[in-house]
Structures are given as C-alpha cells and as structure tokens.
Coordinates of C-alpha atoms in Angstrom, one line a residue:
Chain C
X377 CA -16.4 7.2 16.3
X378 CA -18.1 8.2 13.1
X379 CA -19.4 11.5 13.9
X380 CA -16.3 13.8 16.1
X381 CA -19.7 16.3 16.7
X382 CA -20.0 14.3 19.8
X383 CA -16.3 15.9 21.4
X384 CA -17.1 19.3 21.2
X385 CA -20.8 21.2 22.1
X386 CA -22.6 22.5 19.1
X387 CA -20.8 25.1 17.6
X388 CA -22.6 28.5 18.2
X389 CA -22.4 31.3 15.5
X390 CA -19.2 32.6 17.2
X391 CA -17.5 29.3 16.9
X392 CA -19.8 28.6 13.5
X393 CA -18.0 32.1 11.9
X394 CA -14.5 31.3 13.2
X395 CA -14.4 27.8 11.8
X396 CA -16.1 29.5 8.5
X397 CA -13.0 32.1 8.6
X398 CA -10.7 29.8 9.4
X399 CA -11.5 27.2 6.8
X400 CA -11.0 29.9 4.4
X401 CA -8.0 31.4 5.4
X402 CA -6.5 27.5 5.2
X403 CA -8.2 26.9 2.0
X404 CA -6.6 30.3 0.4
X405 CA -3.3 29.3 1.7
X406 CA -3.7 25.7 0.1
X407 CA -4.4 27.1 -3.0
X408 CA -1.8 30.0 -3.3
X409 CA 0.9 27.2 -2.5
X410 CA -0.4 25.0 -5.4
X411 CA -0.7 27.6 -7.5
X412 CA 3.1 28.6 -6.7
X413 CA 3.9 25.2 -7.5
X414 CA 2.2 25.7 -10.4
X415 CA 3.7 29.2 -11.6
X416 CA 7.1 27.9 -10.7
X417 CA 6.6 24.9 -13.1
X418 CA 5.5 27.0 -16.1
X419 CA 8.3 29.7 -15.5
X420 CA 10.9 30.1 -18.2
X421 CA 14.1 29.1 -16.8
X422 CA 17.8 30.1 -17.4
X423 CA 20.0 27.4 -17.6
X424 CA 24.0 27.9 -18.7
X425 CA 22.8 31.1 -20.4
X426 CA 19.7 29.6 -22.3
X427 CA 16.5 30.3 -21.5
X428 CA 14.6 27.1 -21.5
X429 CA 10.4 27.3 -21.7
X430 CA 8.3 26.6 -19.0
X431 CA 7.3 23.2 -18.1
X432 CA 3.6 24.0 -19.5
X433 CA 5.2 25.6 -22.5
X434 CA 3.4 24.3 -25.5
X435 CA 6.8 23.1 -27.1
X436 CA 6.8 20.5 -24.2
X437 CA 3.4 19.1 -25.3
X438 CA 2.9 19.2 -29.0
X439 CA 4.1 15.7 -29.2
X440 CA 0.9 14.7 -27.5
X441 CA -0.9 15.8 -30.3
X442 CA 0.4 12.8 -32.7
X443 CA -2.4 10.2 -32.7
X444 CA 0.2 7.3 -32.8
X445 CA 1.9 8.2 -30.3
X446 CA -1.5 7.7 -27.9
X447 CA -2.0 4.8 -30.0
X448 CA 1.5 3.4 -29.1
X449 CA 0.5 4.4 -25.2
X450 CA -2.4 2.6 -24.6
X451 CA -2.0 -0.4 -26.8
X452 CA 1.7 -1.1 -26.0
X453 CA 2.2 0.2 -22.1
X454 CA -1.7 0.9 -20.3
X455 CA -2.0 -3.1 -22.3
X456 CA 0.8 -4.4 -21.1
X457 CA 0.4 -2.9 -17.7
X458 CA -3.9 -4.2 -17.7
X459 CA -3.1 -7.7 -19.1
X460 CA 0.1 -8.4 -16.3
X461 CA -2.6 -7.2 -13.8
X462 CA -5.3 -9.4 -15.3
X463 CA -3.6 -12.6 -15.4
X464 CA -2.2 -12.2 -12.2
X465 CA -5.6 -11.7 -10.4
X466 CA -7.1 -14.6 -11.4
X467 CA -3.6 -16.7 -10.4
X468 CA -3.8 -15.0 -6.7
X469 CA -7.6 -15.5 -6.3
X470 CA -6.8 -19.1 -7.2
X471 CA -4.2 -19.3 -4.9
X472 CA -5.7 -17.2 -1.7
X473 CA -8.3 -19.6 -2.1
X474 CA -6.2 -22.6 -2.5
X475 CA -3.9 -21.3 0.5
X476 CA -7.2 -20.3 2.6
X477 CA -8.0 -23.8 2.7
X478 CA -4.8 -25.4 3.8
X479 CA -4.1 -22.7 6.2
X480 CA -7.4 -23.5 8.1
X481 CA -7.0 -27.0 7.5
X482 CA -7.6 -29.4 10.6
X483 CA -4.7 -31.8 9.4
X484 CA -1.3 -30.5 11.0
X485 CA 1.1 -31.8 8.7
X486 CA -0.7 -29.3 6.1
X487 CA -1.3 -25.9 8.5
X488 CA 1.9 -25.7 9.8
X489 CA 4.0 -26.1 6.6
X490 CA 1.4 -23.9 4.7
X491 CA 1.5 -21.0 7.1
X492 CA 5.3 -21.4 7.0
X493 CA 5.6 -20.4 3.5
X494 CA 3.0 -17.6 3.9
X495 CA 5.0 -16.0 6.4
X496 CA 8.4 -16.1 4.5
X497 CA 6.2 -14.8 0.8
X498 CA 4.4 -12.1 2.7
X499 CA 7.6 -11.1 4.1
X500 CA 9.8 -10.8 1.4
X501 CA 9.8 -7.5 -1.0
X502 CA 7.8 -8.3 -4.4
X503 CA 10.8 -6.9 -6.3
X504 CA 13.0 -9.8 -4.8
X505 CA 10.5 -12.1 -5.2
X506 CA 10.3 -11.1 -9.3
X507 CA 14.3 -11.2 -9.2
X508 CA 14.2 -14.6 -8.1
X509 CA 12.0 -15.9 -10.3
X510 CA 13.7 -13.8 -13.5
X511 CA 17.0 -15.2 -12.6
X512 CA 16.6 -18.7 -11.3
X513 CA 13.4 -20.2 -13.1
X514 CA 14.4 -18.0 -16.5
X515 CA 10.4 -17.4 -17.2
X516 CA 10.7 -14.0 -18.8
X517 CA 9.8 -10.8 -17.8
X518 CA 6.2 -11.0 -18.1
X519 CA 6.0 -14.2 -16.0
X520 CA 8.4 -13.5 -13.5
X521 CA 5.7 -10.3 -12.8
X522 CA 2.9 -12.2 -13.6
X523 CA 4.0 -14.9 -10.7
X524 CA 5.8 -13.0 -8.1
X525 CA 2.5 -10.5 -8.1
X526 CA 0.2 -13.9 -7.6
X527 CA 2.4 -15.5 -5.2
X528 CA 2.5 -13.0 -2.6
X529 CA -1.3 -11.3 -3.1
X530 CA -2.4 -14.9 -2.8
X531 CA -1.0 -14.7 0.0
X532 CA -2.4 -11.9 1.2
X533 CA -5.9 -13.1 0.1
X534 CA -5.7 -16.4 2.0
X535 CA -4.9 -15.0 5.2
X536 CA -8.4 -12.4 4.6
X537 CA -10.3 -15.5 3.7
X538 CA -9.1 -17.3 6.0
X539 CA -10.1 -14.4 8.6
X540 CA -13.7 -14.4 7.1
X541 CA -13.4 -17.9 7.8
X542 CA -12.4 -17.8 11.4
X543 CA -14.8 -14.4 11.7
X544 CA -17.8 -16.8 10.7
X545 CA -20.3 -17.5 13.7
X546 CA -19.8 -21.5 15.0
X547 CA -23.1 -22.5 14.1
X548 CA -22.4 -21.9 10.5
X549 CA -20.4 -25.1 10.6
X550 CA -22.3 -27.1 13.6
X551 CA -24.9 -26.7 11.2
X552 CA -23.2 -28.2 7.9
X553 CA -22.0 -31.0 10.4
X554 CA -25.1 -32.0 12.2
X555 CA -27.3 -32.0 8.5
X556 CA -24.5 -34.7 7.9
X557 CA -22.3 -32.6 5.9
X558 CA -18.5 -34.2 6.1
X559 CA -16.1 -31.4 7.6
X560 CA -14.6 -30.3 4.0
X561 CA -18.5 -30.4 2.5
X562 CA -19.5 -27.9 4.9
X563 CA -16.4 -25.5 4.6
X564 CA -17.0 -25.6 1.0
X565 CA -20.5 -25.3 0.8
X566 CA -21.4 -23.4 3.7
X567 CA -18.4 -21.5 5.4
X568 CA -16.3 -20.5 2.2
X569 CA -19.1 -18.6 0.1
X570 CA -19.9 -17.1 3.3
X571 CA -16.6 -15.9 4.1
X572 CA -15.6 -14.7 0.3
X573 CA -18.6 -12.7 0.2
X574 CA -17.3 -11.4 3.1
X575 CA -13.7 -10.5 2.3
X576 CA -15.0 -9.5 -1.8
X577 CA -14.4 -5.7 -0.8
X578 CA -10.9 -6.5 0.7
X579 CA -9.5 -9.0 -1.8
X580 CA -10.7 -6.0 -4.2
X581 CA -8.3 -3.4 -2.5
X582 CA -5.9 -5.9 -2.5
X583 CA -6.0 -6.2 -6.5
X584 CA -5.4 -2.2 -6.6
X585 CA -2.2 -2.8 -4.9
X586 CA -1.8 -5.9 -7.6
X587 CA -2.3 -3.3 -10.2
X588 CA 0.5 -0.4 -8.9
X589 CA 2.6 -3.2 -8.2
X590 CA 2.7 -4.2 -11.8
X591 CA 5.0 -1.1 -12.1
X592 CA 7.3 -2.6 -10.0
X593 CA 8.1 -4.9 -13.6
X594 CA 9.8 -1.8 -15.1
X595 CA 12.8 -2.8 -12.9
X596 CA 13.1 -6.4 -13.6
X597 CA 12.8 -5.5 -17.4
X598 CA 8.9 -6.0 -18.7
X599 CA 7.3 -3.2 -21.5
X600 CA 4.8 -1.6 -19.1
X601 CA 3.5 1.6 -19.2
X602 CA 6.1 3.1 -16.7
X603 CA 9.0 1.5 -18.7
X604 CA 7.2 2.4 -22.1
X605 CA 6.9 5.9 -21.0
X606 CA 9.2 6.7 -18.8
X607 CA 12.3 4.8 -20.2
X608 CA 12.0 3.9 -23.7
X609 CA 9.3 7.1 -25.0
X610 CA 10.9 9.6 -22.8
X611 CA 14.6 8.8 -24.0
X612 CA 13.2 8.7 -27.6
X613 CA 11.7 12.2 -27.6
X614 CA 14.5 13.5 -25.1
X615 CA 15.1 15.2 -21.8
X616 CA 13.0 17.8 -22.9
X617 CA 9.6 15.8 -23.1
X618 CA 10.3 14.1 -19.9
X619 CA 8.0 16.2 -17.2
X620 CA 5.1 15.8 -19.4
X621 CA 5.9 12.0 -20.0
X622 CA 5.8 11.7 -16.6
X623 CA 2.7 14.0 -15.7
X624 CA 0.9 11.8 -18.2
X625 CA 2.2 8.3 -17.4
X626 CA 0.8 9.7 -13.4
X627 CA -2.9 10.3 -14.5
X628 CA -3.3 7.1 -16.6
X629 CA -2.0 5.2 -13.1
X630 CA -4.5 7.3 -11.3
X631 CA -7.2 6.8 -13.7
X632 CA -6.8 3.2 -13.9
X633 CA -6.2 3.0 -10.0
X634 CA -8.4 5.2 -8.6
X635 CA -11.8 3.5 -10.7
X636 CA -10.1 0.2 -9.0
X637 CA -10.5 1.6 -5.6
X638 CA -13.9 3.7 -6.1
X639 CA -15.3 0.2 -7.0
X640 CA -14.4 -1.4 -4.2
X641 CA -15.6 0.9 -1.6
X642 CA -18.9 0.9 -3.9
X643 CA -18.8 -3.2 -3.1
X644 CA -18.4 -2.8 0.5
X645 CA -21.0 0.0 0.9
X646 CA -23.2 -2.7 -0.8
X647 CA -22.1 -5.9 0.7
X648 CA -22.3 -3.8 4.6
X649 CA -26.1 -3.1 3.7
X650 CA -26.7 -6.6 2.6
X651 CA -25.7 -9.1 5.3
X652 CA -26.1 -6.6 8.8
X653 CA -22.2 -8.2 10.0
X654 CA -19.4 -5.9 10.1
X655 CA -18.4 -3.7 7.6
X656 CA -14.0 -3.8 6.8
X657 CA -13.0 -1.1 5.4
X658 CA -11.7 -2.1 1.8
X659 CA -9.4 1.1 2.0
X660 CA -7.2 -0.2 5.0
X661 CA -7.2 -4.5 4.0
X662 CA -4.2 -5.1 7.1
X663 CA -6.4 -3.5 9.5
X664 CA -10.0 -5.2 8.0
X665 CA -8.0 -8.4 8.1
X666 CA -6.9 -7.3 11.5
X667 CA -10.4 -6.4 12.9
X668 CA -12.3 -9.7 11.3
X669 CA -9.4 -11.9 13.1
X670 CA -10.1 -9.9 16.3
X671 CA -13.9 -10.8 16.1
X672 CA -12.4 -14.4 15.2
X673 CA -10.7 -14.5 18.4
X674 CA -13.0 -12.4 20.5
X675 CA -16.1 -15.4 19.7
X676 CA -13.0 -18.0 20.8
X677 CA -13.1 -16.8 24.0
X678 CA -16.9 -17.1 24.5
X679 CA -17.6 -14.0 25.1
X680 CA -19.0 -13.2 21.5
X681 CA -20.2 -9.8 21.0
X682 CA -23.1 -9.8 18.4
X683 CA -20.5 -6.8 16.4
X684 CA -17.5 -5.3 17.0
Chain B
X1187 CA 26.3 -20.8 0.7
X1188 CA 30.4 -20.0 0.3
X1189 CA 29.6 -17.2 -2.1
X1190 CA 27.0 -15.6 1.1
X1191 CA 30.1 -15.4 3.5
X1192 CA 32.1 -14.3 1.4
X1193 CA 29.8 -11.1 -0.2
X1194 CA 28.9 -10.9 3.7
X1195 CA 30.3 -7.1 3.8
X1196 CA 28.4 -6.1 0.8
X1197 CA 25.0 -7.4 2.1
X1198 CA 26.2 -5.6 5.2
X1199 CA 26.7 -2.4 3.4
X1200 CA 23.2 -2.4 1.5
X1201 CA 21.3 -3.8 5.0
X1202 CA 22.7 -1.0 6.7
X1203 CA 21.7 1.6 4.1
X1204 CA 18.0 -0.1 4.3
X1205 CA 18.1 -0.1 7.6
X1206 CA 18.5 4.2 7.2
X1207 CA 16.0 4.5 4.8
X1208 CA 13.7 2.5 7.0
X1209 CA 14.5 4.6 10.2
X1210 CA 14.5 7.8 8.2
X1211 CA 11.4 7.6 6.3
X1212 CA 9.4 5.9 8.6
X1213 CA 9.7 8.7 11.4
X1214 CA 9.5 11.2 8.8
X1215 CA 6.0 8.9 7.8
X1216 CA 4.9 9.0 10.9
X1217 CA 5.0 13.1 11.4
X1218 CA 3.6 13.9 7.8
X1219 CA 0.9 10.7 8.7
X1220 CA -0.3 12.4 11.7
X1221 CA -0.6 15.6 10.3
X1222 CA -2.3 14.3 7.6
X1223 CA -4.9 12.4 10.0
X1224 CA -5.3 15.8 11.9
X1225 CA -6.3 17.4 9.3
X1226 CA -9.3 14.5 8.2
X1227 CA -10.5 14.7 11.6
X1228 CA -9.9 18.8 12.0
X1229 CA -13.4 20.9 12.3
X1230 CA -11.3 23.1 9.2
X1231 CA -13.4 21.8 6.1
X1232 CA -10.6 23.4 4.0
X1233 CA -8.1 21.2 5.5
X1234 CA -10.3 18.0 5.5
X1235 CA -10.8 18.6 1.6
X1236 CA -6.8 18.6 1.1
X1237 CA -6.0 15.9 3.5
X1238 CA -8.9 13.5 1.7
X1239 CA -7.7 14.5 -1.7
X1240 CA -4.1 13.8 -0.9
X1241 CA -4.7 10.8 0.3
X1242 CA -6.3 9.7 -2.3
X1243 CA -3.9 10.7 -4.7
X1244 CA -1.0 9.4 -3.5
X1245 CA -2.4 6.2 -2.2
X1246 CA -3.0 5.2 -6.1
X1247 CA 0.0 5.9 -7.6
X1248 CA 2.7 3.4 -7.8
X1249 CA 5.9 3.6 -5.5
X1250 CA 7.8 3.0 -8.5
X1251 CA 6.5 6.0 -10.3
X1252 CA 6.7 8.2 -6.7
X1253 CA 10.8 7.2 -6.7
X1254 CA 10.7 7.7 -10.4
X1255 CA 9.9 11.3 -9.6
X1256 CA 12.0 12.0 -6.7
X1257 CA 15.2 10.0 -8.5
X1258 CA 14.9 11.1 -12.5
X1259 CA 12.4 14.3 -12.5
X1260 CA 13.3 16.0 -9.5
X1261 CA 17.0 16.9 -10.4
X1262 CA 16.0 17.8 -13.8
X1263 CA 13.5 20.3 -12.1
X1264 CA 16.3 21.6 -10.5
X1265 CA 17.0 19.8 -7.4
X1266 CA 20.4 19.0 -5.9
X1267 CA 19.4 16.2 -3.1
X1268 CA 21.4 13.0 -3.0
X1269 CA 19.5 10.2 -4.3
X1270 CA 19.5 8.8 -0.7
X1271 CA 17.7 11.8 0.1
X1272 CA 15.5 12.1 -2.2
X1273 CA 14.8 8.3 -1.7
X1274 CA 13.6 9.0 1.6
X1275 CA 11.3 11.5 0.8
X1276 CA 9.7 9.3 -1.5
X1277 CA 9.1 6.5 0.7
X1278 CA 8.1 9.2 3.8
X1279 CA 5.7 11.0 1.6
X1280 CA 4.3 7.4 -0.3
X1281 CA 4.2 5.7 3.5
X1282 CA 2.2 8.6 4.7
X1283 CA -1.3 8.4 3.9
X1284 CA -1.0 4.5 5.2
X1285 CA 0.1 6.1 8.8
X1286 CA -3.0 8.6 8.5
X1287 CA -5.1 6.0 7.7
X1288 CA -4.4 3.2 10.1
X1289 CA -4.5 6.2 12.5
X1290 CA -7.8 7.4 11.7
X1291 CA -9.4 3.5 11.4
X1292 CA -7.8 3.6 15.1
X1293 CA -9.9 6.4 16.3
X1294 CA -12.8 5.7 14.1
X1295 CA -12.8 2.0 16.2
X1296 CA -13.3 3.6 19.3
X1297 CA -17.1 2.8 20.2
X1298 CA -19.0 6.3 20.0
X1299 CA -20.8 5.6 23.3
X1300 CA -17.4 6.0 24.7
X1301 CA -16.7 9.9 24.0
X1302 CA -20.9 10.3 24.6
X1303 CA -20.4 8.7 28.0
X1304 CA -17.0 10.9 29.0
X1305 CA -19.5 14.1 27.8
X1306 CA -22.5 13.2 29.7
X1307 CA -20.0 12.7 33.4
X1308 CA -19.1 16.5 32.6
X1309 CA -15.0 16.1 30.4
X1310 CA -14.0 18.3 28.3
X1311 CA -13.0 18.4 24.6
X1312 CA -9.4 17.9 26.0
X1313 CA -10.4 15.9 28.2
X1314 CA -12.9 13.2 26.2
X1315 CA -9.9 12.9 23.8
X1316 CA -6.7 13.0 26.0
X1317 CA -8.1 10.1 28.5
X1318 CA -11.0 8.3 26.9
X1319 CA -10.5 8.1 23.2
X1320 CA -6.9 8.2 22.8
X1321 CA -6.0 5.4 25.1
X1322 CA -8.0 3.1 23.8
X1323 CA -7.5 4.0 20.1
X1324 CA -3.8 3.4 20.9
X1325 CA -4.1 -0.1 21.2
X1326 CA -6.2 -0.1 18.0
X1327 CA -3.9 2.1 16.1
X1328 CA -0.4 0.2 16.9
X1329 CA -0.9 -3.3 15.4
X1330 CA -1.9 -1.8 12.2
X1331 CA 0.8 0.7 12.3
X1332 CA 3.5 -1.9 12.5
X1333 CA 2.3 -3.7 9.1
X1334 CA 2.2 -0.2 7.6
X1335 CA 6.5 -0.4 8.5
X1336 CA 6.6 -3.8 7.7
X1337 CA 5.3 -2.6 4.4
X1338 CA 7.7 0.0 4.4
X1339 CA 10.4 -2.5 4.6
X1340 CA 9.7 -4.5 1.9
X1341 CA 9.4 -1.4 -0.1
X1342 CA 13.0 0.6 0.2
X1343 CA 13.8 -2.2 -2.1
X1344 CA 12.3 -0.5 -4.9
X1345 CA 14.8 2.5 -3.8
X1346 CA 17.5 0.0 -4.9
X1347 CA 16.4 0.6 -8.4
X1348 CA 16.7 4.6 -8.4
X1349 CA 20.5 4.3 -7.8
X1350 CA 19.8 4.7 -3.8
X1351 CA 22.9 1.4 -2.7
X1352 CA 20.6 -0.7 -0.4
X1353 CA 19.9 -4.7 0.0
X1354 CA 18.6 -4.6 -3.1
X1355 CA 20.8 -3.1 -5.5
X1356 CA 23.2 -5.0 -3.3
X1357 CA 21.7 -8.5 -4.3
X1358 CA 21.4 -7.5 -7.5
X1359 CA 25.1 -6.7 -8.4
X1360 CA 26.1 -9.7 -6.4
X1361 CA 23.7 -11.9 -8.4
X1362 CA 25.5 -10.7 -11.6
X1363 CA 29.0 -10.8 -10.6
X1364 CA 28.4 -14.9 -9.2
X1365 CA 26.5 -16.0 -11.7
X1366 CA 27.0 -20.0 -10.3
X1367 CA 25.7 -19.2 -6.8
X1368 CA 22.1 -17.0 -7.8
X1369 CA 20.1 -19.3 -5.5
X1370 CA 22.0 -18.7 -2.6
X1371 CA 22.5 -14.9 -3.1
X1372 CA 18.8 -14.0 -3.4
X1373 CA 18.1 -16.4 -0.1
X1374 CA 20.6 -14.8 1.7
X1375 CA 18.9 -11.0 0.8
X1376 CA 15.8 -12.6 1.3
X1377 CA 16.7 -13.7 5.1
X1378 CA 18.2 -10.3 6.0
X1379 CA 14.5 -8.6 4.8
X1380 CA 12.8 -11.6 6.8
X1381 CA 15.0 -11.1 10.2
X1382 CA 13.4 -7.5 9.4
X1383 CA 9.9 -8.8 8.7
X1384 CA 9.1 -11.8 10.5
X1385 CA 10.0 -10.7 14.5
X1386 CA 8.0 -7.1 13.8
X1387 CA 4.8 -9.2 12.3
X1388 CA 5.2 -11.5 15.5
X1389 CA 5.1 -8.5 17.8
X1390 CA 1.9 -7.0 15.9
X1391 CA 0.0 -10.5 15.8
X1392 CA 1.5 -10.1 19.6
X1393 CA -0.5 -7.0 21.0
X1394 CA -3.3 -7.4 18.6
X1395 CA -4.1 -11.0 20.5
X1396 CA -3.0 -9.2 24.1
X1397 CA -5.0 -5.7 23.6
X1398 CA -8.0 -7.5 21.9
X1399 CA -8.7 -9.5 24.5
X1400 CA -8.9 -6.8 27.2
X1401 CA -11.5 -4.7 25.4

C-alpha cells in the first residue's frame, strides 16, 4: 500500500487547510522543543557555586581548531574504524557465499550441520562472539573484531543468498540441468549470479550494520574512532571537552553510515528497474530476507504468483 | 563445565537483569515504534518530515555510541538516572525505528487493491483500516517484529559494557576471575542468550510459514 490517498476521499479545501494548519502547528511545536533542547545545552550552568559555560561555549570547541588533532581523528580512529570494516566485508561476503552453498546443498550430512552453526552464530550477541575469540584464540583486538564481525554477517548474508536462491523461478535450474549442466555447474553458473544480484542491495544494508558494529570493538579493547574519541581523546583533553567529543565522534558515524545506506537504496532503486522481480527493501534486510523466502515457499506450493 | 555450576547464581543474576532490560525496553520500543510509524504514515507533513528524519538518524548510529550517551554524557549533562535506567532508554529509543519500520513494511505489504476494493463496497476510513488492512498487515508485521526482539536480545549485551550488571558483564568478570575454565564460561553465557534466541526465531520462521501460506 504505497499511496495511503486511497483510505481517505480527496481532501477538499476544508480538509486541505486543516491538514495545512495542522502540519504547522506540529511543525512549530517540533521545532520550539529542539530549539529548547538546544538553548538548554548552550545555557551557562551553576555547578557547586561555579558557573560553568554553555555546552556551545567557544571554550568547549577551540581544541577543534588544532589541525593535528583532526589529523590524529581521521587517520588513527575514522582508519581504524574504515579498515576493521573493510577487511571484515570481504571475509563475510566470502563466507555468506561459502555458507549459501552448503546451506542449500542437496547432500544432508552438509545442510544439516551447516544450518546448525548458523543458527547458534546468528543467535549469539556479536560482543560475545568478539570475547570469545579475544580470550580463547588470543588473536588481538583487531582480529577478534575483524572475525567475530565476518562470522556472524556471513551468516546473515548466506541465509539472503540463500533466499535469492530459493526465491529463483524452477526453470532457472531445469534449464542449467536439461543443457547438461551437472547440479553444482548450474547453481554456480546460472542460479548464484542470479540470486547475488538479487540480494546486492540487502547484503549492502547488511555491511552498514558491519560498519556500526565495528564500534562494538571499543569494548573488547581495539583503537577505533569511538575508543579514540571517546576514551583515550576525551580523557586527554578532560571532562570539559567531552560533549563536543561526543557530538563530533556522532556526525563522523553518521556521515560514514548514512553515505553506506543512501548507496544502497540507490542499488536497489536500480537493480528493481532492471530485472522487473521483486523489489526488498535494503532498509529492512530481516523482512527482504523474510519476503524473498515467502515467495520461495509460496512457488513450493505451486501456486506461484508471478510477484508478491 | 564445574566452574558453570558453580558461577550458576551469578549467570542467574546477569540473565535476570537481561531478561528486564529486554522486557523493559522492548515494550517501551514498541510504544515509541508505533508512534513513530504513525507519524510516517500520518496526512501531517510536519510529522512525516520528523519521524523520517529520526529514523534515519538514529538507525545509523552505533548502539555503542547511543549507550555511550545515555551511560557517560547524560549524567555529566545533569542527569541522575540509574545506569539500568538509562540503559533502557537507550536500547528503547535505538530499538525504535526497527519497530516503525518493520511496522510500516507490514502495512506497505498489504496489496493496494485491498483498501481500493473495501472503498469501492462503501467502508470507511475506519473502517478500510480497522478490518481490511490491519488484519492482514498483522500477519505481515509480527514475524518481522520478533527478529527486531531477537535483535534486541543480542544487543542488551552491549549495556553490560556501560556498567548496567547483565549476562554480559556477568561472563566477563567470571571469565577473569577462572582464568582455566574461559571455554566453558563463554559457552555457558552463550547458551543462556541462545535459550533466548533460538525458540523466538523458531516461532517467527513458525507463523511466517503458517500466515504465508494462507494469503
């Protein structure tokens, strides 16, 4: 249900002016509460008989001004944070991939053991999963991340390839089969491409949560930028420093997130006008992986619908 | 396996105090979610602007930086919650947008020819929505809504890092203090987040393969 217009009639000017009035009233309201946020923050305060500047006081700022200290920010913690990212995307595309295959695979003794250790990865916290690793296998902090992140997002991605797979149409793979393809030729050749085109916009959300999840490292001990900034920087410059440390430690996440995300709704707007199947929505992976298994199951019944 | 009995009432204490933050947060998730998802489907274009923007906002920033906030900057702000407290919020107001979404992808999956066919036999606004749309976005909504908790779940153990004493922070000082028996400590943790995990995923896959089929 794309367009709500269909619940109500077509507003008329009456009901055109009091939606008009009442989107502004909410829209002034909105804004006076922000800005009382804001006037709050920027208040002097008393504290024990000092008067301590506003949060947007200059004094709480000027430290921003020292090129070194950007230098030391970007290089040392957005780096650290990028590269952790980096190395473990290309582990749990590997893996998904990997674990895609021998999920779906028509030998028993593989499926059911694989799909066992799926369900106990992707139901396990990340953080225990990086404890685990830090304590038991003594890797260092940045491998403990690096592998706990690609152990369970490959595990996420192999269960949405391995959706796209089932999604597939049947004749996909009667067709690989009857041009004399063996059964692993045609899943490779035929189904797979298929199916990662498919799920490119959701194993591309999947990597944003990869990317916050990298912060989850400033617990089991790894330099990146929330442990540079908000731990080692912000106890450096003092107590004082710390609401703009953390104001700009929040836009770099967003900045690096939020071009993560834009990009892959731009891939799924382009991948939904290219092949006419059905779009997923790369902002909600569970319930695209949800929706493409649905479709899987749905054509397993034989009562395929052409879309759902 | 000894050293697992033994620490039996300290994984107790920290499961139980999971087991709050999950309760707590996730109905207090599931309030702010809705409202949230009101507002992105509300006629108020004022209200749609906020809601998208919020969403989008607090969908990309990291849990760890959220409970950073509510566990280190909030009481030098001024704020005298309990770090349990504040914990909650946190998780409530990081676990909302995911609520709003998988309630809007619900409604959003209901086939348009459904509400056009309830106004063309004569319902209502009240009427399209109360008996035709919501039923069957239900069935679309719930599935999805239990991996958001399941999510949820796995992610109070972060809390266990902002001085909140769940399962985590639990496992952790037990893993110090028996240094001979890690293994067996993080497996045990690990089981009492999979006893969480494991039966709500079966119910999901359960109702998604039950409703699915009906439609």
């Amino acid at each position: 249900m794309s367009g709500t217009s269909v619940l109500f009639d077509a507003p008329g000017p009456k009901a055109r002016r009091r939606s008009l009035i009442s989107s502004i009233v909410a829209g002034v309201l909105i804004l006076a509460g922000l800005a009382w946020i804001v006037m709050t923050l920027a208040a002097p305060r008393e504290s024990g008989g000092i008067t301590l500047p506003g949060y947007f006081d200059p004094s709480r700022w000027d430290i921003f001004a020292d090129p070194a200290l950007w230098s030391r920010i970007l290089t040392a913690g957005v780096w650290a944070t990028l590269s952790a990212a980096l190395t473990a995307s290309v582990f749990a595309i590997a893996l998904g991939i990997l674990l895609s295959l021998m999920r779906s695979s028509a030998i028993a003794w593989i499926r059911i053991p694989t799909a066992v250790v799926l369900e106990f990865v992707r139901g396990m916290p990340v953080l225990l999963m990086m404890l685990f690793i830090l304590l038991v296998l003594n890797t260092g902090a940045f491998w403990a991340v690096v592998a706990a992140l690609s152990l369970y997002n490959g595990a996420i991605i192999g269960e949405a390839l391995r959706a796209g797979l089932a999604a597939l149409p049947r004749g996909q793979r009667e067709a690989g089969l009857s041009l004399g393809m063996r059964p692993l030729q045609s899943k490779m050749l035929v189904e797979f491409p298929q199916a990662f085109r498919q799920m490119l916009p959701i194993i591309v959300a999947q990597l944003v949560v990869l990317l916050k999840d990298t912060s989850l490292g400033a617990i089991v001990g790894y330099v990146e930028l929330l442990r540079l900034n908000m731990y080692q920087l912000a106890t450096f410059y003092g107590n004082r420093y710390l609401f703009s440390f953390f104001i700009v430690t929040l836009v770099l996440y967003l900045i690096m997130n939020l071009s993560l995300s834009w990009f892959a709704r731009w891939l799924s707007k382009r991948t939904a006008s290219k092949s006419s199947g059905t779009k997923l929505d790369p902002d909600n992976p569970n319930q695209a992986i949800l929706v493409a298994e649905a479709s899987a199951a749905a054509r397993q019944m034989g009562n395929a619908p052409g879309r759902i | 396996m000894d050293a697992v009995i033994e620490n039996l009432p300290t994984y107790w204490r920290g499961f139980s105090m999971t087991l709050l933050l999950l309760g707590v947060s996730g109905l207090s998730a599931l309030v702010l979610g809705t409202i949230i998802a009101a507002m992105r489907i509300s006629p108020v274009a004022s209200l749609r602007g906020f809601a998208t923007v919020y969403t989008e906002l607090v969908r990309n920033t990291p849990l760890t930086l959220v409970l950073f906030f509510c566990a280190v900057v909030l009481p030098i702000l001024g704020s005298r919650l309990e770090f349990a407290t504040a914990a909650m919020i946190g998780l409530a107001v990081y676990t909302s947008p995911f609520v709003a979404e998988a309630l809007r992808s619900g409604i959003n999956g209901v086939p348009i020819g459904q509400a056009e066919a309830a106004r063309s036999v004569g319902l209502g606004f009240g009427q399209t929505v109360g008996l035709i749309v919501l039923p069957q976005a239900f069935r679309m909504t719930i599935p999805p809504l239990i991996n958001v908790f399941i999510a949820l779940t796995k992610n109070t153990s972060v809390a266990g890092a902002f001085f909140v004493f769940e399962l985590f922070a639990g496992t952790r000082e037990l893993a110090n203090a028996n240094g001979d028996a890690v293994i067996a400590i993080l497996l045990g943790a690990a089981t009492f987040y999979l006893a969480i995990t494991i039966p709500l995923g079966a119910v999901a896959a359960q109702l998604e393969r039950k409703w699915v089929v009906q439609r």
